Coordinates of C-alpha atoms in Angstrom, one line a residue:
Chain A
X1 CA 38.1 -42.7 228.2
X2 CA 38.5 -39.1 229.4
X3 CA 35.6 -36.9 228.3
X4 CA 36.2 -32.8 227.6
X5 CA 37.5 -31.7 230.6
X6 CA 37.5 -27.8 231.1
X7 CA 38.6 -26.0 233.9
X8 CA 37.6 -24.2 236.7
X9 CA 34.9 -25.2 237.5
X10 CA 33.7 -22.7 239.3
X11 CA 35.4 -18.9 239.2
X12 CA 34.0 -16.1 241.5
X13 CA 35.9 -12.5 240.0
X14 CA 35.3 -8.8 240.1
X15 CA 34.6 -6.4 237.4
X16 CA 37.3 -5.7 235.4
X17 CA 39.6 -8.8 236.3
X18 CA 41.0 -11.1 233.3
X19 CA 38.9 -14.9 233.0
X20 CA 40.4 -17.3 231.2
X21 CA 38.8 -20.9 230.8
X22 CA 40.3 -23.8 229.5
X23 CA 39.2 -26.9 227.3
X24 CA 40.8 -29.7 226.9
X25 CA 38.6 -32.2 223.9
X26 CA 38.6 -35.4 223.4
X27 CA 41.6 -37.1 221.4
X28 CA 40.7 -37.4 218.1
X29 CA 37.9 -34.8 217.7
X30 CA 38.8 -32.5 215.1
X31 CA 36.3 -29.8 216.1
X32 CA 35.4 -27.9 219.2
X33 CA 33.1 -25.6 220.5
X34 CA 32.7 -22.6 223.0
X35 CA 29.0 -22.2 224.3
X36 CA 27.5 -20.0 226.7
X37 CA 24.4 -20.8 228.5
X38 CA 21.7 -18.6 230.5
X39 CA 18.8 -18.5 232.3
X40 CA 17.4 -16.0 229.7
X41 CA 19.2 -16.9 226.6
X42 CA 19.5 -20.4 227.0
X43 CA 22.6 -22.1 225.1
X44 CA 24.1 -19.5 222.6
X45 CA 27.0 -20.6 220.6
X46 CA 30.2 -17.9 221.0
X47 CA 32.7 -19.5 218.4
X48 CA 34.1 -23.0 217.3
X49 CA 37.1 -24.6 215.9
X50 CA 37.7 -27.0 213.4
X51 CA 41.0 -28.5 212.7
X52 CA 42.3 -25.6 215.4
X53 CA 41.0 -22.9 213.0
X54 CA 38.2 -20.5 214.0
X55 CA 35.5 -21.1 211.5
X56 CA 32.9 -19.0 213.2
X57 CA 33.2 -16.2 216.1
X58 CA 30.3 -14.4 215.1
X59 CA 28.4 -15.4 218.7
X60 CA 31.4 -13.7 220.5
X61 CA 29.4 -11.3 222.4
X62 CA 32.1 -8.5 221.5
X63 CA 35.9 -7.6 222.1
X64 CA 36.2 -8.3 225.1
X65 CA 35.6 -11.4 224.3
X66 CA 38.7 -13.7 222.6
X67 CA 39.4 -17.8 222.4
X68 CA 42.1 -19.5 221.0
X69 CA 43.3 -22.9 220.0
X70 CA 47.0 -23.6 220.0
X71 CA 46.7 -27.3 219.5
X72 CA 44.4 -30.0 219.1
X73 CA 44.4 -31.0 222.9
X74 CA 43.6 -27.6 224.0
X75 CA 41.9 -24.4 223.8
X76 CA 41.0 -21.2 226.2
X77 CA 38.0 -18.4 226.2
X78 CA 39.5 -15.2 227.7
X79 CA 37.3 -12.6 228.9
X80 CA 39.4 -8.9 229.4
X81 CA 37.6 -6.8 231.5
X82 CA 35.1 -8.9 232.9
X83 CA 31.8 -7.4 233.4
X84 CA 28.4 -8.6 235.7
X85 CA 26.5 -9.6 232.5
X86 CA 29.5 -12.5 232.2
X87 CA 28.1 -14.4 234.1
X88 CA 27.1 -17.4 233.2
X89 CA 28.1 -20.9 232.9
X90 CA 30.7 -21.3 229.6
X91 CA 30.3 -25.0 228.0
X92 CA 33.3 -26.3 226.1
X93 CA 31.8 -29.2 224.0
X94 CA 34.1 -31.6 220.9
X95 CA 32.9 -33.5 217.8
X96 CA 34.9 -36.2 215.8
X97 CA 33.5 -34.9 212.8
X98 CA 30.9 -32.4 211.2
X99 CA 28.0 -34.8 211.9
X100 CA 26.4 -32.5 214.7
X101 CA 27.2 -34.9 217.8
X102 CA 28.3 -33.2 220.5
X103 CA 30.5 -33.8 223.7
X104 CA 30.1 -31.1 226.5
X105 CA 32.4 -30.8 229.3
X106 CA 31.0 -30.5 233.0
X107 CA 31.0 -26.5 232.4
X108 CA 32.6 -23.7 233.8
X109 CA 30.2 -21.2 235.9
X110 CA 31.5 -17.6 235.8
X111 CA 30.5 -15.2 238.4
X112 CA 31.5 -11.6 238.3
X113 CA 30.7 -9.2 241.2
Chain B
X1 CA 18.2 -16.4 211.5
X2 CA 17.4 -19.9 212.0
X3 CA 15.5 -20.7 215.6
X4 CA 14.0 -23.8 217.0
X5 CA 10.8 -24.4 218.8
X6 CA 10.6 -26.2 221.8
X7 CA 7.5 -27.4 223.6
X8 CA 6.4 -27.3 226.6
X9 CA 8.4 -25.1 228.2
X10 CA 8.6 -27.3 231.3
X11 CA 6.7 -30.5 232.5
X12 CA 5.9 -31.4 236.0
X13 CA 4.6 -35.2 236.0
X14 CA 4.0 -38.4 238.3
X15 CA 6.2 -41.1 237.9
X16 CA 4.9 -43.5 235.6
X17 CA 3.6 -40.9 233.5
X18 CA 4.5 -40.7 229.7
X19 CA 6.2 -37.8 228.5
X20 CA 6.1 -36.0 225.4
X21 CA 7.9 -33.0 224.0
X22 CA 8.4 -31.6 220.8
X23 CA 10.4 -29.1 218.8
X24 CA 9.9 -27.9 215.3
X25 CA 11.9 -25.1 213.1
X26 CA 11.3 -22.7 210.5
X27 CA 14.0 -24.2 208.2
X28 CA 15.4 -27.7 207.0
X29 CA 17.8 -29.9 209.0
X30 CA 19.6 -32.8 207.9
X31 CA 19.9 -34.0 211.7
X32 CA 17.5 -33.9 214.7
X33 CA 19.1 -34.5 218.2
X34 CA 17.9 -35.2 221.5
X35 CA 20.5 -33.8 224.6
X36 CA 19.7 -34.0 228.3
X37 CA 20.9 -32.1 230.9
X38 CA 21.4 -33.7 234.5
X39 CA 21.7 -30.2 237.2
X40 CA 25.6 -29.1 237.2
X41 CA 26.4 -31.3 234.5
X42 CA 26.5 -30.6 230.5
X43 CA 24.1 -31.6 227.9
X44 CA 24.6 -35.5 226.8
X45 CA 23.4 -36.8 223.7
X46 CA 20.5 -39.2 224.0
X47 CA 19.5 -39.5 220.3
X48 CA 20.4 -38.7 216.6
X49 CA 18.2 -39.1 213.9
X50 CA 19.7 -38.9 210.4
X51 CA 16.9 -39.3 207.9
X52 CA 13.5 -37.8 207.3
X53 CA 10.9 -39.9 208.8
X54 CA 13.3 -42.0 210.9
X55 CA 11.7 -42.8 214.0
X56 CA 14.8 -44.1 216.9
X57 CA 14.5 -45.9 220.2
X58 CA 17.4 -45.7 222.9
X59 CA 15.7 -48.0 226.0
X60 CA 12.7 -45.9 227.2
X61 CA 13.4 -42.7 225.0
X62 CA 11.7 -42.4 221.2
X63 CA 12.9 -39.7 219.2
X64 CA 11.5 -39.2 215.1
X65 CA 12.6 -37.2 212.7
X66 CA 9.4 -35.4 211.3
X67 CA 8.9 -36.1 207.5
X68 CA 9.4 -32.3 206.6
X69 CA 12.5 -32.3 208.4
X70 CA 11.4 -29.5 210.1
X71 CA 10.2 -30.6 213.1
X72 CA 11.0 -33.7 215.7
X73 CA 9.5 -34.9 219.0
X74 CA 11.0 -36.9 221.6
X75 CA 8.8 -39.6 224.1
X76 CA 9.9 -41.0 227.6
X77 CA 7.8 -43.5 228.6
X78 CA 7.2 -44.8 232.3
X79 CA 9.3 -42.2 234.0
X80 CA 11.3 -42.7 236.7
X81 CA 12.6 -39.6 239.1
X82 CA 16.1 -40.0 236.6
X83 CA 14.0 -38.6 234.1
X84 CA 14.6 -35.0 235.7
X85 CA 16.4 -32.3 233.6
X86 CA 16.4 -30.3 231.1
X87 CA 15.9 -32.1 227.2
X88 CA 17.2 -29.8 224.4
X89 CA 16.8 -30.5 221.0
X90 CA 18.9 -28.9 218.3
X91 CA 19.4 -29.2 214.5
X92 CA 21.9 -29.6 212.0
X93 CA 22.2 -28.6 208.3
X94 CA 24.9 -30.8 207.0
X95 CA 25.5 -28.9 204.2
X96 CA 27.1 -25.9 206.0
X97 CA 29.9 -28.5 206.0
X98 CA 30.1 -27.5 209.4
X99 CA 29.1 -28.7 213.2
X100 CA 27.4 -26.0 213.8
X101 CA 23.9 -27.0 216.3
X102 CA 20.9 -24.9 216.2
X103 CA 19.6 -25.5 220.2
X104 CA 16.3 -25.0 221.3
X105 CA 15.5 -23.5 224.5
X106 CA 14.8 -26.6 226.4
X107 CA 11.9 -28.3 227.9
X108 CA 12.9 -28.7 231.9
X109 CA 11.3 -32.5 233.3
X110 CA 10.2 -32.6 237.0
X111 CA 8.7 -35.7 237.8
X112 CA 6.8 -36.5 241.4
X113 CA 8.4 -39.9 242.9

């Protein structure tokens, strides 16, 4: 079975340019998550989903900052201007249920020059 | 707001060695899991314990839920180079009705072949 798959993988940008990251859960979960980890700050929660409503965006760092989730099968973190402090790698993770158990996605590591 | 513990920091060992790490928390959680993280890769879930005092085995890996529900520690033992990563334990508080995970900052394995 496919696991979350998010994409890129990798994105190098400037300052200023428009990042948008995609999730894709697994089928079935009914809940998704956007994380953020650092070296500093370690794994900081930015929003999540349940049921494709945003429950909680208060980790969204700040406007520039938005993610939405059209459907069940997919979801996207947009980032408009992108600054240095960005960077970091952006962890899409699903849940069947409100039980805590996670599924993380490979990542997506942001870098902006 | 709510934060977790983790201990050590990071662990440099020989193979063979046992391994302990711990994590506890200010407040109550209904769950206590165990996640590693392989380099490049996202966090997988090694163990969930569900009950106060539950202790959990998964092959090498121990895991208990502390009896105050506050704390948890998780054991390796006879490790094996595999081992390496980072081990993150986080908490869930069921009744937020939500899937929220409290993470802690991590305890990163290295372990000498």
């Amino acid at each position: 079975d496919a696991g979350v798959i998010q994409s890129p993988r990798h994105e190098v940008t400037e300052m200023g340019q428009e990042v948008t990251l995609r999730c894709k859960p697994i089928s079935g979960h009914n809940s998704l998550f956007w994380y953020r980890q650092t070296m500093m700050r370690g794994l900081e929660l930015l929003i999540y989903f349940n049921n494709n409503v945003p429950i909680d965006d208060s980790g969204m760092p700040e406007d520039r900052f938005s993610a939405k989730m059209p459907n069940a099968s997919f979801s996207t973190l947009k980032i408009q201007p992108s600054e240095p402090r960005d960077s970091a790698v952006y962890f899409c993770a699903s849940s069947p249920g409100l039980t805590g158990e996670l599924f993380f996605g490979e990542g997506s590591r942001l870098t902006v020059l | 707001g709510q934060q977790l513990n983790q201990s050590p920091q990071s662990m440099f060992i020989q193979e063979g060695e046992d391994v302990s790490m711990n994590c506890t928390s200010s407040s109550i959680f209904n769950t206590w899991l165990w996640y590693k993280q392989d380099p490049g890769e996202g966090p997988v879930l090694l163990i969930a314990l569900y009950k106060a005092g539950e202790l959990t085995s998964n092959g090498r890996l121990t895991a208990q839920f502390g009896i105050t529900r506050k704390d948890s520690f998780l054991n390796i033992s006879a490790s094996i180079p595999s081992d390496v990563g980072i081990y993150f334990c986080a908490g869930h508080l069921s009744s937020s009705n939500t899937g929220k995970l409290i993470f802690g900052q991590g305890t990163t394995l290295q372990v000498k072949p």
